[in-house]
């Protein structure tokens, strides 16, 4: 690799991302969060043409970064977890303010907080977006001392003193080089867990008390059961009956609520990504990508029913995001990728897509 311009192949790009992360002395987890947000955005906005460039609104990255830190700012063993070796923590403070206000009446997820307090939510996004532009975004692709050519996007206009007005003059977006979005989406299954491992290591380093008895810090930072799914469980039972979505077995009370697209790949808690499952199917499926037929069936549930349920219980459907994420995950999976078909049966990636999946109809910004 000659170091100029983006690598054309996904593996080379992934190696370069990991090299930058490993070489640069990380003094905070913000780079990891930004990269993770970028990968998630690419999955949901996979261009139809794999060689295309992609504009990524910095506000959309900020929303994803807030989502990542949302569970992480809650106290761990009575401690506020440090995410940096520096005392200043603008991103964490912004998330804490929003979370504190949103959780006054009980713990809720970020998508609920956004519905309930749109003004505070917008303030938090604006603050985090500015911080991203001033810090991690212009350092993300560089080695220590600012060395190295950008290979993900042009960052020459970003710097630590950039203002909101200057960001707006650039359209509020970073433009990924041609082919980068498709490569990052394709690498998401490798990069996402890698970033989480590095993140856990960093948090241990910044918080000396964690070394002593090795509590489950990974579960605290990235656990999937951070939000109670009791409300969706009741609503889904009433609307769709009490059978397991996958094997049709009759469900007892308190059955698992399953994320159709695995939480470890796309953290979507909206009704469009939730189904009722028996304990057997839920445990067997774990973090697997389900066979396309399951996902199609989940997404072909009556959308007006889902929207009505969502309105009744004050919970988002995230229908467009779930559809976009599904399209991104399946289309960027290489042939032969195993998918989960049913209990104790693992099939392989299906190459047939519903026609609507090929055309991007989802908005470029915002959470639904
Ligand atoms: Zn089942």
Coordinates of C-alpha atoms in Angstrom, one line a residue, residues 26-345:
X26 CA -5.5 6.5 22.8
X27 CA -6.2 8.9 25.6
X28 CA -9.9 8.5 25.4
X29 CA -12.5 6.2 23.9
X30 CA -13.9 8.9 21.7
X31 CA -12.1 7.7 18.6
X32 CA -13.5 4.2 19.1
X33 CA -17.0 5.6 19.5
X34 CA -16.7 7.7 16.4
X35 CA -15.4 4.8 14.3
X36 CA -18.1 2.6 15.7
X37 CA -20.7 5.2 14.8
X38 CA -19.3 5.5 11.3
X39 CA -19.4 1.8 10.7
X40 CA -23.1 1.7 12.0
X41 CA -24.0 4.6 9.7
X42 CA -22.4 2.8 6.7
X43 CA -24.4 -0.4 7.4
X44 CA -27.7 1.6 7.4
X45 CA -26.8 3.7 4.4
X46 CA -25.0 1.2 2.2
X47 CA -24.8 2.8 -1.3
X48 CA -26.3 0.7 -4.1
X49 CA -23.0 1.2 -5.9
X50 CA -20.2 -0.3 -3.8
X51 CA -17.7 2.2 -5.4
X52 CA -19.7 5.2 -4.4
X53 CA -18.7 8.0 -2.0
X54 CA -21.0 8.7 0.9
X55 CA -21.8 11.9 2.8
X56 CA -22.1 11.3 6.5
X57 CA -23.8 14.1 8.5
X58 CA -21.8 14.9 11.6
X59 CA -25.1 15.2 13.5
X60 CA -26.0 11.7 12.5
X61 CA -22.6 10.5 13.9
X62 CA -23.3 12.5 17.1
X63 CA -26.6 10.7 17.5
X64 CA -24.9 7.4 17.3
X65 CA -22.1 8.4 19.6
X66 CA -24.7 9.5 22.2
X67 CA -26.5 6.1 21.7
X68 CA -23.2 4.3 22.4
X69 CA -22.4 6.2 25.6
X70 CA -26.1 6.2 26.8
X71 CA -25.8 3.0 28.9
X72 CA -22.1 3.7 29.7
X73 CA -22.6 6.8 31.7
X74 CA -24.7 5.1 34.4
X75 CA -22.6 4.4 37.5
X76 CA -20.7 1.2 37.8
X77 CA -20.2 -0.1 41.4
X78 CA -21.0 3.4 42.5
X79 CA -18.3 5.0 40.3
X80 CA -18.6 7.3 37.4
X81 CA -16.5 5.5 34.8
X82 CA -13.8 7.6 33.2
X83 CA -13.6 7.3 29.4
X84 CA -10.5 9.3 29.1
X85 CA -7.2 10.1 30.8
X86 CA -8.1 13.8 30.6
X87 CA -10.3 15.6 33.1
X88 CA -12.5 17.2 30.4
X89 CA -15.4 15.1 29.2
X90 CA -17.7 17.2 27.0
X91 CA -19.3 14.2 25.3
X92 CA -20.0 12.4 28.5
X93 CA -21.4 15.5 30.2
X94 CA -23.8 16.1 27.3
X95 CA -25.0 12.5 27.5
X96 CA -25.3 12.6 31.3
X97 CA -27.4 15.8 31.2
X98 CA -29.8 14.3 28.6
X99 CA -30.0 10.9 30.4
X100 CA -30.5 12.6 33.8
X101 CA -33.5 14.5 32.5
X102 CA -34.9 11.7 30.5
X103 CA -34.7 9.2 33.3
X104 CA -36.4 11.3 35.9
X105 CA -39.5 9.1 35.6
X106 CA -37.7 5.8 35.2
X107 CA -34.9 4.4 33.0
X108 CA -35.6 4.8 29.3
X109 CA -33.7 4.2 26.1
X110 CA -32.3 7.0 24.0
X111 CA -35.0 6.7 21.3
X112 CA -37.7 7.3 24.0
X113 CA -35.7 10.2 25.4
X114 CA -35.7 11.8 22.0
X115 CA -39.4 11.5 21.7
X116 CA -40.0 12.9 25.1
X117 CA -37.6 15.8 25.2
X118 CA -36.8 16.9 21.6
X119 CA -35.2 20.2 22.6
X120 CA -32.8 18.8 25.1
X121 CA -32.0 16.0 22.6
X122 CA -31.1 18.5 19.9
X123 CA -28.9 20.4 22.3
X124 CA -27.0 17.3 23.2
X125 CA -26.6 16.4 19.5
X126 CA -25.3 19.9 18.7
X127 CA -22.8 19.8 21.5
X128 CA -21.5 16.3 20.7
X129 CA -21.3 17.1 16.9
X130 CA -19.1 20.1 17.6
X131 CA -16.9 18.0 19.9
X132 CA -16.6 15.3 17.3
X133 CA -15.5 17.8 14.6
X134 CA -13.0 19.4 16.9
X135 CA -11.4 16.2 18.3
X136 CA -11.8 12.7 17.1
X137 CA -12.9 13.3 13.5
X138 CA -9.7 15.1 12.5
X139 CA -7.5 12.6 14.4
X140 CA -9.2 9.4 13.5
X141 CA -7.1 8.5 10.5
X142 CA -3.8 9.9 11.7
X143 CA -0.8 8.5 13.4
X144 CA 0.7 10.3 16.4
X145 CA 1.9 13.8 15.4
X146 CA -0.7 14.1 12.7
X147 CA 1.3 11.9 10.3
X148 CA -0.4 9.8 7.7
X149 CA -2.7 10.5 4.8
X150 CA -6.4 10.4 5.2
X151 CA -7.9 7.2 3.8
X152 CA -11.5 7.4 5.0
X153 CA -12.5 11.0 4.2
X154 CA -11.0 14.4 3.6
X155 CA -10.3 15.9 7.0
X156 CA -8.2 18.8 5.8
X157 CA -10.9 21.3 6.8
X158 CA -11.3 20.0 10.4
X159 CA -9.3 21.3 13.3
X160 CA -9.5 21.7 17.1
X161 CA -10.9 25.3 16.9
X162 CA -13.5 24.8 14.2
X163 CA -16.8 26.6 14.8
X164 CA -20.4 25.6 14.1
X165 CA -20.5 28.1 11.3
X166 CA -17.5 26.6 9.6
X167 CA -18.9 23.1 9.9
X168 CA -22.2 24.4 8.4
X169 CA -20.3 25.9 5.5
X170 CA -19.0 22.4 4.7
X171 CA -22.6 21.2 4.7
X172 CA -22.2 19.6 8.1
X173 CA -21.0 16.4 6.5
X174 CA -17.8 14.4 6.0
X175 CA -17.6 12.8 2.7
X176 CA -16.3 9.2 2.7
X177 CA -14.0 8.4 -0.2
X178 CA -15.4 6.2 -3.0
X179 CA -15.7 2.6 -1.9
X180 CA -15.1 3.3 1.8
X181 CA -18.8 3.1 2.9
X182 CA -19.2 -0.4 1.3
X183 CA -15.9 -1.6 2.8
X184 CA -16.8 -0.4 6.3
X185 CA -20.2 -2.0 6.1
X186 CA -18.7 -5.2 4.9
X187 CA -16.2 -5.1 7.8
X188 CA -18.8 -4.4 10.4
X189 CA -18.9 -7.9 11.7
X190 CA -15.2 -7.8 12.4
X191 CA -14.7 -4.2 13.3
X192 CA -17.6 -3.9 15.8
X193 CA -16.4 -6.6 18.2
X194 CA -12.8 -5.4 17.8
X195 CA -13.7 -1.9 18.7
X196 CA -15.6 -3.2 21.8
X197 CA -12.5 -5.2 22.9
X198 CA -10.3 -2.1 22.6
X199 CA -12.9 0.0 24.4
X200 CA -13.1 -2.4 27.4
X201 CA -9.3 -2.4 27.6
X202 CA -9.2 1.4 27.6
X203 CA -11.9 1.8 30.2
X204 CA -9.9 -0.6 32.4
X205 CA -6.9 1.6 32.0
X206 CA -8.6 4.8 32.8
X207 CA -10.3 3.4 35.9
X208 CA -7.8 1.9 38.2
X209 CA -10.4 0.4 40.6
X210 CA -11.5 -2.0 37.9
X211 CA -8.3 -4.1 38.0
X212 CA -9.0 -5.5 41.4
X213 CA -11.8 -8.1 41.1
X214 CA -12.5 -8.0 37.4
X215 CA -16.2 -7.2 37.3
X216 CA -18.1 -7.6 34.1
X217 CA -17.3 -4.3 32.6
X218 CA -18.0 -5.5 29.0
X219 CA -21.6 -6.3 30.0
X220 CA -22.0 -2.9 31.6
X221 CA -20.6 -1.1 28.6
X222 CA -22.2 -3.1 25.8
X223 CA -24.9 -5.3 27.4
X224 CA -28.1 -5.7 25.4
X225 CA -30.5 -5.8 28.3
X226 CA -30.0 -2.2 29.3
X227 CA -33.6 -1.3 28.6
X228 CA -36.6 -3.2 30.0
X229 CA -38.6 -4.7 27.1
X230 CA -41.6 -5.4 29.3
X231 CA -43.8 -2.8 27.4
X232 CA -43.1 -4.1 23.9
X233 CA -43.5 -7.7 25.2
X234 CA -47.1 -7.0 26.4
X235 CA -47.9 -5.0 23.2
X236 CA -46.5 -7.7 20.9
X237 CA -48.4 -10.4 22.7
X238 CA -51.7 -8.6 22.3
X239 CA -51.1 -7.7 18.6
X240 CA -49.5 -10.9 17.3
X241 CA -50.4 -13.6 19.7
X242 CA -48.4 -15.7 22.1
X243 CA -46.4 -18.0 19.8
X244 CA -42.7 -18.0 19.3
X245 CA -41.9 -16.0 16.1
X246 CA -39.5 -18.6 15.0
X247 CA -40.9 -22.1 15.9
X248 CA -44.5 -21.2 16.8
X249 CA -44.4 -22.9 20.1
X250 CA -46.8 -21.5 22.7
X251 CA -45.1 -18.9 25.0
X252 CA -45.4 -18.6 28.7
X253 CA -45.5 -15.3 30.5
X254 CA -42.2 -13.4 30.6
X255 CA -40.9 -15.0 27.4
X256 CA -37.8 -13.4 25.8
X257 CA -38.2 -10.5 23.4
X258 CA -35.8 -11.2 20.6
X259 CA -33.9 -8.7 18.5
X260 CA -34.3 -10.0 14.9
X261 CA -31.2 -8.2 13.7
X262 CA -28.7 -9.0 16.5
X263 CA -28.1 -6.3 19.0
X264 CA -24.4 -6.9 18.8
X265 CA -24.5 -5.7 15.1
X266 CA -27.1 -3.0 15.1
X267 CA -28.5 -1.8 18.5
X268 CA -32.1 -1.3 17.4
X269 CA -34.8 -1.6 20.1
X270 CA -37.7 -0.4 17.9
X271 CA -40.7 -2.6 17.5
X272 CA -39.8 -3.4 13.9
X273 CA -36.8 -5.2 15.2
X274 CA -38.5 -7.0 18.1
X275 CA -40.4 -10.3 18.1
X276 CA -41.5 -12.7 20.8
X277 CA -39.4 -15.9 21.0
X278 CA -39.2 -19.0 23.2
X279 CA -36.2 -19.4 25.4
X280 CA -34.8 -22.2 23.2
X281 CA -34.9 -20.2 20.0
X282 CA -33.6 -17.0 21.7
X283 CA -30.7 -18.8 23.3
X284 CA -29.8 -20.8 20.1
X285 CA -29.9 -17.7 17.9
X286 CA -27.8 -15.5 20.2
X287 CA -25.9 -13.0 18.1
X288 CA -26.4 -14.8 14.7
X289 CA -27.7 -13.0 11.7
X290 CA -31.1 -14.8 11.0
X291 CA -31.9 -16.3 7.7
X292 CA -33.3 -13.7 5.4
X293 CA -36.7 -15.2 5.5
X294 CA -37.1 -14.5 9.2
X295 CA -36.1 -10.9 8.7
X296 CA -38.4 -10.5 5.8
X297 CA -41.3 -11.9 7.7
X298 CA -40.6 -9.6 10.7
X299 CA -40.5 -6.6 8.4
X300 CA -43.6 -7.6 6.5
X301 CA -45.7 -7.5 9.7
X302 CA -48.5 -5.0 9.2
X303 CA -46.8 -1.6 9.6
X304 CA -49.9 0.2 10.6
X305 CA -50.3 -2.2 13.5
X306 CA -46.7 -1.6 14.5
X307 CA -47.2 2.1 14.3
X308 CA -50.4 2.0 16.3
X309 CA -48.7 -0.2 19.0
X310 CA -45.8 2.3 19.0
X311 CA -48.2 5.2 19.6
X312 CA -50.0 3.3 22.3
X313 CA -47.0 2.5 24.4
X314 CA -44.8 5.5 23.5
X315 CA -42.1 3.4 21.9
X316 CA -40.6 3.9 18.4
X317 CA -40.9 1.3 15.6
X318 CA -37.6 2.3 14.0
X319 CA -39.0 0.7 10.9
X320 CA -37.0 2.6 8.3
X321 CA -33.8 2.1 10.3
X322 CA -34.4 -1.6 10.8
X323 CA -35.1 -2.0 7.1
X324 CA -32.0 -0.1 6.1
X325 CA -29.9 -2.0 8.6
X326 CA -31.2 -5.3 7.3
X327 CA -30.4 -4.3 3.7
X328 CA -26.9 -3.2 4.8
X329 CA -26.1 -6.3 6.8
X330 CA -27.3 -8.8 4.2
X331 CA -26.0 -7.0 1.2
X332 CA -22.5 -6.5 2.7
X333 CA -22.2 -10.1 3.9
X334 CA -20.0 -12.2 1.6
X335 CA -21.7 -15.3 0.1
X336 CA -21.3 -18.3 2.5
X337 CA -21.8 -16.2 5.6
X338 CA -23.7 -18.4 8.0
X339 CA -27.2 -17.4 9.0
X340 CA -29.5 -18.8 11.7
X341 CA -32.5 -20.7 10.2
X342 CA -34.0 -22.2 13.3
X343 CA -33.0 -24.1 16.4
X344 CA -29.9 -26.2 15.8
X345 CA -30.0 -25.5 12.1

